[in-house]
Short mmCIF file of C-alpha atoms and ligand atoms in Angstrom, two decimals:
data_model
loop_
_atom_site.label_atom_id
_atom_site.label_comp_id
_atom_site.label_asym_id
_atom_site.label_seq_id
_atom_site.Cartn_x
_atom_site.Cartn_y
_atom_site.Cartn_z
CA MET A 262 0.08 -0.05 -0.07
CA ALA A 263 1.09 3.61 -1.04
CA LEU A 264 2.05 6.02 2.02
CA ARG A 265 -0.40 8.74 1.95
CA ILE A 266 0.48 12.42 3.26
CA HIS A 267 -2.01 15.25 3.82
CA ASN A 268 -0.84 17.98 1.75
CA THR A 269 -1.72 21.65 3.41
CA LEU A 270 -1.66 22.86 -0.25
CA THR A 271 -4.32 20.67 -1.69
CA ARG A 272 -6.10 20.27 1.57
CA GLN A 273 -6.21 16.07 1.01
CA LYS A 274 -4.21 13.14 1.84
CA GLU A 275 -2.04 12.18 -1.52
CA ASP A 276 -0.21 9.34 -2.55
CA PHE A 277 3.57 10.01 -1.42
CA THR A 278 5.98 10.19 -4.69
CA PRO A 279 9.35 11.97 -4.04
CA MET A 280 10.77 13.70 -7.14
CA HIS A 281 13.79 11.47 -7.21
CA GLY A 282 13.24 8.23 -6.69
CA ARG A 283 13.98 7.05 -2.85
CA ARG A 284 15.66 10.28 -2.21
CA VAL A 285 13.58 12.76 0.03
CA ASN A 286 14.63 16.23 0.75
CA MET A 287 12.90 17.46 3.53
CA PHE A 288 12.91 20.64 5.46
CA VAL A 289 11.27 21.93 8.95
CA CYS A 290 11.30 25.25 10.34
CA GLY A 291 14.00 25.30 13.14
CA ILE A 292 14.08 27.54 15.85
CA THR A 293 15.02 31.50 16.62
CA PRO A 294 17.60 30.68 19.60
CA TYR A 295 16.32 33.76 21.90
CA ASP A 296 14.63 31.93 24.51
CA HIS A 297 13.99 28.73 25.97
CA VAL A 298 12.51 26.03 23.57
CA HIS A 299 8.83 25.46 24.47
CA MET A 300 6.26 22.56 24.22
CA GLY A 301 4.86 23.85 21.11
CA HIS A 302 8.44 23.53 19.82
CA ALA A 303 8.75 19.65 20.93
CA LYS A 304 5.97 18.75 19.63
CA THR A 305 6.83 19.99 16.25
CA TYR A 306 10.39 18.57 16.19
CA VAL A 307 9.30 14.99 17.89
CA THR A 308 6.50 15.32 14.87
CA PHE A 309 8.99 15.46 12.06
CA ASP A 310 11.66 13.19 13.75
CA MET A 311 9.23 10.41 13.89
CA VAL A 312 8.04 11.64 9.96
CA ALA A 313 12.09 10.89 9.58
CA ARG A 314 12.17 7.97 10.98
CA TYR A 315 8.96 6.15 9.17
CA LEU A 316 10.38 7.20 5.71
CA ARG A 317 13.72 5.81 6.31
CA SER A 318 12.67 2.50 7.67
CA ARG A 319 10.52 2.33 4.54
CA GLY A 320 13.83 2.45 2.57
CA TYR A 321 13.68 6.42 1.79
CA HIS A 322 16.74 8.19 1.62
CA VAL A 323 16.15 11.17 3.78
CA PHE A 324 18.13 14.40 3.95
CA TYR A 325 16.60 16.59 6.49
CA VAL A 326 17.61 19.86 6.71
CA GLN A 327 16.51 22.67 9.94
CA ASN A 328 17.53 25.90 9.83
CA VAL A 329 18.41 28.12 13.09
CA THR A 330 17.24 31.37 12.64
CA ASP A 331 20.13 33.04 14.27
CA VAL A 332 19.52 36.64 12.75
CA GLU A 333 16.03 37.89 13.54
CA ASP A 334 13.68 40.70 15.40
CA ARG A 335 12.57 38.84 18.48
CA LEU A 336 16.41 38.03 19.03
CA ILE A 337 17.69 41.49 18.07
CA ALA A 338 14.99 42.70 20.39
CA ARG A 339 16.04 40.57 23.40
CA MET A 340 19.95 41.37 22.46
CA LEU A 341 18.43 45.26 23.19
CA GLU A 342 16.54 44.55 26.02
CA SER A 343 19.01 41.92 27.69
CA GLY A 344 22.50 44.25 26.74
CA ARG A 345 24.00 40.92 25.84
CA ASP A 346 25.35 40.04 22.73
CA TRP A 347 23.10 38.44 20.12
CA ARG A 348 25.64 35.63 19.48
CA GLU A 349 26.21 34.74 23.27
CA LEU A 350 22.10 34.58 23.45
CA VAL A 351 22.39 32.30 20.34
CA GLY A 352 25.02 29.91 21.99
CA GLU A 353 23.31 29.64 25.02
CA PHE A 354 19.53 28.69 23.39
CA ILE A 355 20.91 26.42 20.95
CA VAL A 356 22.99 24.50 23.41
CA GLU A 357 19.75 24.20 25.44
CA TYR A 358 17.84 23.05 22.30
CA MET A 359 20.13 20.54 21.17
CA ALA A 360 20.08 18.83 24.90
CA VAL A 361 16.14 18.74 25.10
CA MET A 362 16.33 17.22 21.20
CA ASP A 363 18.52 14.74 23.14
CA ALA A 364 15.83 14.13 25.99
CA LEU A 365 13.31 13.85 23.61
CA ASN A 366 15.36 11.14 21.33
CA VAL A 367 15.10 13.48 18.77
CA THR A 368 18.11 12.51 16.48
CA THR A 369 17.31 12.58 12.80
CA VAL A 370 18.07 15.98 11.51
CA ASN A 371 20.99 15.74 8.91
CA HIS A 372 21.91 19.30 8.80
CA PHE A 373 21.41 22.21 10.74
CA ALA A 374 21.77 25.31 8.49
CA TRP A 375 22.41 28.24 10.23
CA ALA A 376 20.98 31.59 8.40
CA THR A 377 23.87 33.78 8.91
CA ASP A 378 25.84 31.21 6.93
CA TYR A 379 23.89 32.30 3.74
CA ILE A 380 23.86 35.68 3.28
CA PRO A 381 25.44 35.47 -0.29
CA GLU A 382 22.43 32.99 -0.99
CA ILE A 383 19.88 35.39 0.28
CA ILE A 384 21.32 38.31 -1.65
CA GLU A 385 21.22 36.68 -5.23
CA GLN A 386 17.71 35.61 -4.26
CA ILE A 387 16.49 39.29 -3.55
CA LYS A 388 18.46 40.33 -6.14
CA GLY A 389 16.55 37.81 -8.63
CA LEU A 390 13.21 38.82 -7.35
CA ILE A 391 13.98 42.79 -8.21
CA THR A 392 15.24 41.94 -11.24
CA LYS A 393 11.94 40.06 -12.41
CA GLY A 394 9.78 42.89 -10.69
CA HIS A 395 8.54 41.13 -7.71
CA ALA A 396 10.66 42.92 -5.06
CA TYR A 397 11.62 46.80 -4.54
CA ASP A 398 14.20 48.51 -2.82
CA VAL A 399 12.80 51.63 -0.65
CA ASP A 400 15.76 53.36 0.91
CA GLY A 401 17.87 50.14 1.80
CA ASP A 402 14.95 48.08 2.73
CA VAL A 403 13.57 45.58 0.25
CA TYR A 404 10.33 44.11 0.43
CA TYR A 405 8.42 41.55 -1.96
CA ASP A 406 5.65 43.01 -4.04
CA THR A 407 2.75 40.64 -3.13
CA THR A 408 0.34 41.75 -5.93
CA THR A 409 2.74 40.45 -8.29
CA PHE A 410 2.67 36.67 -7.64
CA ASP A 411 -0.74 35.65 -8.64
CA GLY A 412 -0.46 32.44 -6.06
CA TRP A 413 -0.58 34.83 -3.03
CA GLY A 414 -2.71 33.14 -0.36
CA LYS A 415 -3.03 29.69 -1.95
CA LEU A 416 -1.41 27.72 0.75
CA SER A 417 -3.06 29.37 4.09
CA GLY A 418 -6.36 29.82 2.12
CA MET A 419 -6.22 33.35 2.95
CA VAL A 420 -8.86 35.81 0.77
CA VAL A 421 -6.90 37.91 -0.96
CA GLU A 422 -8.80 41.26 -0.65
CA GLU A 423 -8.25 41.05 3.05
CA LEU A 424 -4.74 41.55 2.35
CA ARG A 425 -5.16 44.82 0.38
CA PRO A 426 -4.92 48.41 1.60
CA GLY A 427 -7.38 49.58 3.81
CA ALA A 428 -7.98 46.04 5.29
CA ARG A 429 -7.43 45.29 8.95
CA VAL A 430 -3.54 44.78 8.03
CA GLU A 431 -1.46 47.75 9.62
CA VAL A 432 0.22 49.72 6.97
CA ASP A 433 3.56 50.75 6.65
CA LYS A 434 4.12 53.71 4.98
CA LYS A 435 7.19 52.33 3.20
CA LYS A 436 5.27 49.64 1.40
CA HIS A 437 3.54 49.44 -1.69
CA HIS A 438 0.75 47.21 -0.35
CA PRO A 439 0.12 46.37 3.46
CA ALA A 440 0.62 42.42 2.41
CA ASP A 441 4.11 42.99 1.20
CA PHE A 442 6.74 41.80 3.49
CA ALA A 443 10.51 42.17 4.00
CA LEU A 444 13.19 40.24 2.16
CA TRP A 445 16.14 42.94 3.47
CA LYS A 446 16.01 45.09 6.62
CA LYS A 447 18.04 48.40 6.63
CA GLN A 448 20.64 48.59 9.50
CA LYS A 449 19.08 50.54 12.89
CA SER A 450 21.80 51.33 15.15
CA GLY A 451 23.33 48.74 17.05
CA GLU A 452 21.83 45.90 15.06
CA PRO A 453 23.96 43.23 13.53
CA ALA A 454 24.55 43.74 9.74
CA TRP A 455 26.00 42.61 6.57
CA ASP A 456 26.79 44.41 3.36
CA SER A 457 24.46 44.37 0.61
CA PRO A 458 23.61 46.07 -2.94
CA TRP A 459 21.17 47.95 -0.69
CA GLY A 460 23.28 48.85 1.95
CA LYS A 461 23.95 47.13 5.14
CA GLY A 462 21.39 45.18 6.71
CA ARG A 463 20.15 41.86 7.41
CA PRO A 464 18.02 39.43 6.04
CA GLY A 465 13.75 39.13 6.54
CA TRP A 466 12.96 35.83 7.97
CA HIS A 467 11.19 34.36 5.06
CA ILE A 468 14.08 34.60 2.38
CA GLU A 469 16.31 32.48 4.83
CA ASP A 470 14.49 29.48 4.52
CA THR A 471 14.19 29.46 0.58
CA ALA A 472 17.94 30.72 0.22
CA ILE A 473 19.16 27.35 2.29
CA THR A 474 16.87 25.12 0.55
CA MET A 475 17.72 26.07 -2.86
CA SER A 476 21.41 25.81 -2.01
CA HIS A 477 20.52 22.11 -0.52
CA PHE A 478 17.61 20.89 -2.71
CA GLY A 479 17.61 23.12 -5.60
CA PRO A 480 14.56 25.00 -6.63
CA GLN A 481 11.64 22.25 -6.15
CA TYR A 482 11.59 19.48 -3.01
CA ASP A 483 9.59 17.00 -1.66
CA ILE A 484 8.58 17.92 2.44
CA HIS A 485 8.43 21.41 3.98
CA GLY A 486 6.90 21.06 7.96
CA GLY A 487 6.38 23.45 10.43
CA ALA A 488 3.91 24.24 13.25
CA THR A 489 0.36 25.59 11.63
CA GLU A 490 1.18 28.76 13.16
CA LEU A 491 3.84 29.48 10.46
CA MET A 492 1.79 28.84 7.76
CA PHE A 493 0.77 32.25 7.03
CA PRO A 494 2.48 34.62 6.63
CA HIS A 495 5.90 32.50 6.70
CA HIS A 496 5.34 29.45 4.43
CA GLU A 497 3.13 31.74 2.18
CA ALA A 498 6.19 34.11 1.44
CA GLU A 499 8.50 31.09 0.93
CA ILE A 500 6.05 29.86 -1.87
CA ALA A 501 5.91 33.58 -3.42
CA GLN A 502 9.80 33.84 -3.21
CA ALA A 503 10.76 30.56 -4.79
CA GLU A 504 8.17 30.32 -7.57
CA ALA A 505 8.31 33.74 -8.78
CA LEU A 506 12.04 33.48 -8.94
CA THR A 507 12.12 30.23 -10.38
CA GLY A 508 9.15 29.92 -12.07
CA LEU A 509 8.76 26.18 -11.19
CA ARG A 510 5.27 25.11 -9.56
CA PRO A 511 5.14 23.47 -6.99
CA PHE A 512 7.90 24.82 -5.02
CA VAL A 513 7.32 21.84 -2.14
CA ARG A 514 5.54 18.47 -3.34
CA TYR A 515 4.14 17.70 0.08
CA TRP A 516 3.26 20.71 3.11
CA MET A 517 3.20 19.54 6.30
CA HIS A 518 1.90 21.37 9.45
CA GLY A 519 1.44 19.91 12.68
CA GLY A 520 -1.90 21.02 15.17
CA MET A 521 -1.34 23.23 18.16
CA LEU A 522 -0.31 22.65 21.49
CA MET A 523 -2.88 23.90 23.75
CA VAL A 524 -2.30 24.35 27.45
CA GLY A 525 -5.29 23.59 29.75
CA GLY A 526 -7.63 24.40 26.85
CA GLU A 527 -5.99 27.67 25.85
CA GLU A 528 -3.27 28.70 23.39
CA MET A 529 0.19 28.50 25.17
CA HIS A 530 1.41 32.04 26.05
CA LYS A 531 3.64 33.69 28.54
CA SER A 532 1.21 36.63 29.00
CA LEU A 533 -1.55 33.90 30.45
CA GLY A 534 1.05 32.28 32.62
CA ASN A 535 0.81 29.04 31.30
CA PHE A 536 4.10 28.77 29.15
CA TRP A 537 6.20 25.87 29.34
CA ALA A 538 9.34 25.47 28.72
CA VAL A 539 10.80 22.35 27.54
CA VAL A 540 13.74 22.13 30.42
CA ASP A 541 11.08 22.63 33.11
CA ALA A 542 8.88 20.21 31.62
CA LEU A 543 11.62 17.64 32.04
CA LYS A 544 12.26 18.52 35.53
CA THR A 545 9.18 17.16 36.42
CA PHE A 546 8.67 14.34 33.35
CA ASP A 547 10.77 12.32 31.54
CA GLY A 548 11.76 12.98 28.31
CA GLU A 549 10.50 9.67 26.92
CA VAL A 550 7.09 9.92 28.21
CA LEU A 551 7.09 13.19 26.95
CA ARG A 552 7.84 11.93 23.38
CA PHE A 553 4.86 9.31 24.44
CA PHE A 554 2.36 12.25 25.33
CA PHE A 555 3.08 13.93 21.82
CA VAL A 556 3.10 10.59 19.40
CA ASN A 557 0.11 9.31 21.04
CA ALA A 558 -1.96 12.09 19.11
CA HIS A 559 -2.02 12.17 15.77
CA TYR A 560 0.44 15.04 14.64
CA ARG A 561 -2.29 17.21 12.83
CA SER A 562 -4.69 16.97 15.90
CA PRO A 563 -3.96 19.94 18.89
CA ILE A 564 -3.19 18.56 21.74
CA ASP A 565 -3.75 19.74 25.37
CA PHE A 566 -0.75 19.70 27.71
CA SER A 567 -1.55 19.34 31.42
CA VAL A 568 -0.05 18.21 34.68
CA ALA A 569 -2.82 15.43 34.69
CA ALA A 570 -2.80 14.40 30.74
CA MET A 571 1.08 13.90 31.88
CA GLU A 572 0.32 11.87 34.49
CA GLU A 573 -2.27 9.91 32.19
CA ALA A 574 0.55 9.50 29.55
CA SER A 575 3.21 8.52 32.24
CA LYS A 576 0.94 5.32 33.36
CA SER A 577 0.03 4.18 29.83
CA TYR A 578 3.66 4.40 29.00
CA LYS A 579 4.49 2.34 31.79
CA ARG A 580 2.29 -0.45 30.56
CA LEU A 581 4.15 -0.79 27.41
CA LEU A 582 7.46 -0.61 29.24
CA ASP A 583 6.16 -3.35 31.52
CA SER A 584 5.13 -5.71 28.98
CA TYR A 585 8.55 -5.05 26.96
CA GLN A 586 10.53 -5.90 30.21
CA MET A 587 8.50 -8.88 30.51
CA LEU A 588 9.57 -10.07 26.84
CA SER A 589 12.74 -8.84 27.09
CA HIS A 590 13.11 -11.29 30.02
CA ALA A 591 11.42 -14.28 28.27
CA ALA A 592 13.66 -13.97 25.09
CA ARG A 593 16.69 -14.18 27.63
CA SER A 594 15.42 -17.12 29.57
CA GLY A 595 12.22 -18.50 28.14
CA ARG A 596 11.90 -22.13 27.70
CA GLU A 597 14.00 -23.88 24.87
CA GLY A 598 12.40 -25.62 22.37
CA GLN A 599 8.54 -25.07 21.48
CA SER A 600 5.37 -23.65 23.55
CA THR A 601 1.65 -24.02 23.29
CA ALA A 602 1.81 -20.05 23.34
CA ASP A 603 4.29 -19.31 20.41
CA ALA A 604 1.44 -19.59 17.83
CA SER A 605 -0.48 -16.89 19.31
CA LEU A 606 2.01 -14.53 19.95
CA ASP A 607 3.66 -15.05 16.36
CA LYS A 608 0.35 -14.19 15.18
CA ALA A 609 -0.29 -10.92 17.39
CA ALA A 610 2.90 -10.22 16.22
CA GLU A 611 2.20 -10.28 12.40
CA THR A 612 -1.22 -8.45 13.45
CA ALA A 613 0.75 -5.65 15.05
CA LYS A 614 3.12 -5.06 12.44
CA ALA A 615 0.06 -4.94 9.65
CA ARG A 616 -2.02 -2.68 11.83
CA PHE A 617 1.00 -0.62 12.99
CA ASP A 618 2.12 0.21 8.84
CA GLU A 619 -1.37 0.60 7.84
CA ALA A 620 -1.52 3.21 10.43
CA MET A 621 1.71 5.11 9.43
CA ASP A 622 1.21 4.91 5.82
CA ASP A 623 -2.16 6.84 6.70
CA ASP A 624 -0.47 10.29 7.14
CA PHE A 625 1.79 8.83 10.22
CA ASN A 626 -1.11 8.25 11.99
CA SER A 627 0.58 7.32 15.15
CA ARG A 628 -2.56 7.37 17.20
CA GLU A 629 -3.75 4.53 15.70
CA ALA A 630 0.01 2.96 15.35
CA ILE A 631 0.09 2.93 19.04
CA ALA A 632 -3.22 1.59 19.38
CA ALA A 633 -1.92 -1.39 17.87
CA VAL A 634 1.44 -1.56 20.22
CA PHE A 635 -1.29 -1.69 23.12
CA THR A 636 -2.98 -4.70 22.11
CA PHE A 637 0.34 -6.27 21.05
CA ALA A 638 1.67 -5.51 24.47
CA SER A 639 -1.71 -7.22 25.98
CA GLU A 640 -0.84 -10.60 23.81
CA ILE A 641 2.50 -10.23 24.99
CA ASN A 642 1.76 -10.34 28.80
CA LYS A 643 -0.68 -13.16 27.97
CA ALA A 644 1.83 -15.11 26.19
CA VAL A 645 4.71 -14.55 28.63
CA GLU A 646 2.19 -15.86 31.47
CA ALA A 647 1.94 -18.86 29.47
CA GLY A 648 5.54 -19.78 29.17
CA VAL A 649 6.34 -18.38 25.42
CA SER A 650 9.29 -20.12 24.20
CA LYS A 651 12.73 -18.39 24.17
CA GLU A 652 12.75 -18.31 20.00
CA VAL A 653 9.38 -16.63 19.53
CA ALA A 654 9.81 -13.79 22.51
CA GLN A 655 13.10 -12.83 20.67
CA ARG A 656 11.40 -12.33 17.24
CA SER A 657 8.57 -10.53 19.36
CA VAL A 658 11.14 -8.24 20.91
CA ARG A 659 12.54 -7.50 17.68
CA VAL A 660 9.10 -6.25 16.25
CA LEU A 661 8.75 -4.22 19.45
CA ASP A 662 11.93 -2.79 19.05
CA SER A 663 10.93 -1.88 15.18
CA PHE A 664 7.74 0.26 16.48
CA GLY A 665 10.31 1.62 19.01
CA ASN A 666 12.62 2.88 16.56
CA ILE A 667 9.83 4.58 14.53
CA LEU A 668 7.97 6.28 17.34
CA GLY A 669 11.49 7.13 19.08
CA LEU A 670 10.49 4.92 22.24
CA PHE A 671 11.89 2.11 24.54
CA GLN A 672 15.17 3.49 23.77
CA LYS A 673 15.97 4.49 27.40
CA ILE A 674 14.85 1.14 28.53
CA ARG A 675 17.10 -0.44 25.96
CA HIS A 676 20.21 1.39 27.10
CA GLN A 677 19.27 0.94 30.89
CA GLY A 678 19.67 -2.66 30.49
CA LEU A 679 22.88 -2.15 28.54
CA ALA A 680 24.38 -0.23 31.15
CA ALA A 681 23.08 -2.73 33.74
CA THR A 682 24.71 -5.47 31.80
CA ASP A 683 27.99 -3.86 32.06
CA SER A 684 27.50 -3.39 35.86
CA LEU A 685 26.69 -7.53 35.96
CA LEU A 686 29.64 -8.37 33.81
CA ASP A 687 31.78 -6.33 36.49
CA LEU A 688 29.97 -8.19 39.31
CA LEU A 689 30.64 -11.68 38.01
CA ALA A 690 34.17 -11.08 36.90
CA GLN A 691 34.80 -9.83 40.47
CA MET A 692 32.86 -12.97 41.96
CA ARG A 693 35.01 -15.18 39.82
CA GLU A 694 38.16 -13.94 41.57
CA GLU A 695 36.64 -14.04 44.91
CA ALA A 696 36.00 -17.75 44.18
CA ARG A 697 39.49 -17.97 42.76
CA LYS A 698 40.99 -16.80 45.60
CA ARG A 699 39.36 -19.06 48.27
CA LYS A 700 40.15 -21.96 45.92
CA ASP A 701 36.49 -22.72 44.84
CA PHE A 702 37.42 -23.53 41.25
CA ALA A 703 34.05 -25.21 40.26
CA VAL A 704 32.58 -22.22 41.11
CA SER A 705 35.45 -19.87 39.15
CA ASP A 706 35.41 -22.44 36.15
CA MET A 707 31.67 -22.29 36.05
CA ILE A 708 31.69 -18.61 35.72
CA ARG A 709 34.10 -18.35 33.28
CA ASP A 710 32.73 -21.08 30.95
CA ARG A 711 29.06 -19.53 31.40
CA LEU A 712 30.83 -16.60 30.33
CA LYS A 713 32.39 -17.59 27.57
CA GLU A 714 29.28 -19.44 26.02
CA ILE A 715 27.53 -16.08 26.30
CA GLY A 716 30.56 -14.41 24.23
CA VAL A 717 32.30 -12.99 27.20
CA THR A 718 35.94 -13.40 28.03
CA LEU A 719 37.92 -12.82 31.10
CA GLU A 720 41.37 -11.59 30.98
CA ASP A 721 44.05 -10.84 33.29
CA ALA A 722 44.59 -7.02 33.67
CA LYS A 723 47.15 -5.35 36.27
CA ASP A 724 44.26 -4.03 38.47
CA GLY A 725 42.57 -7.48 38.68
CA VAL A 726 40.11 -9.01 35.88
CA ARG A 727 38.61 -7.34 32.96
CA TRP A 728 35.83 -9.05 30.76
CA LYS A 729 35.93 -8.32 27.13
CA LEU A 730 33.19 -8.97 24.51
CA LYS A 731 34.18 -11.43 21.57
ZN1 LIG B 194 10.84 28.92 8.58
#
């Protein structure tokens, strides 16, 4: 069955056909590192991490680029109010961002593109837009003339008339039309600036993305992701810039937008006092539980974050972890040979896999996919109780791991398991030494031989004995 993706541009689910065979170029709007990463960001980046993981599991070669908006109005405002250098703010918040992404098992971005590394490409695009009559320079500020682009509004469905002079948009006297947006902003005192044909200044926000994606992907590419709030004007502006410049349509084949993160039924805002920085949430909730909370909903649905909802998520996730651990135990120490519980567990694994893939193929419906994992987990519990064989348990662990790899779950338990294994091997090596010292060769040889059977050899070192994996 084909993978289908909901395309915001056409407002329907479409079969996924990448432009270049199995290669998928994917871009997601990154952060402006001027403040703490918030829960809305976390939801977005977990979503697209899952998208990249699923596409890769299906054999696509995903090249995932995310930008870092390291020069922008909000960053400059923060610089001016705090008296700190903008680069210092960027440094601080990008480090926090990376740490937070790590805690959420977000690992799939191939390249972080920093906007200020693309100033020459940005300038080239603006020059091209001016040459083609889509942009104009007013005393060092350059604007995009939205009336010259016939596709303006097609992504967000905004009614063009609403954006004409006299409508509710605030009028900036330098602009020809209220909807026109800045491509280049003239330097104001104290602001970072670069040389350009229009004088010293800095890029507008929207042009950064098209300069970056055209550098890496060319004039058209497969997937552009981001939060719904960015659809207008940001993504609309990207389309206007790229399509006017290259004449090629569509600029992006599949536009994907994630649903909003609400807090207690309201939009999250600093002014409402319901703002959650991810660093603070991580003090209370485990990163993987947070991730579970996000992927346990369809990415296009809004989700309501609350302490109660997180406690609920935590309980649900623990049920999955318990089944995972029971099954892992059976995979190590279950019975040899066959068991009457085998056939039903194999069947449950097969059903779970089919349901999981079907759900993910349907516009990455991770909510349905997780429902399949829960059904599988209860079958696992039954099979383990009934004494499933080692071999069949091992097969089911591999199926659970494949789900975990796509959803970005069960990662911690696997690492914890590995860390515990290391400590246990240390302990066994030590126990064997103790046995040898008291000349209990039966026990010391048994430990050595049994370890050898599982591929662990013991060797003498200056400070005692150390173990080594084959
Ligand atoms: Zn963007």
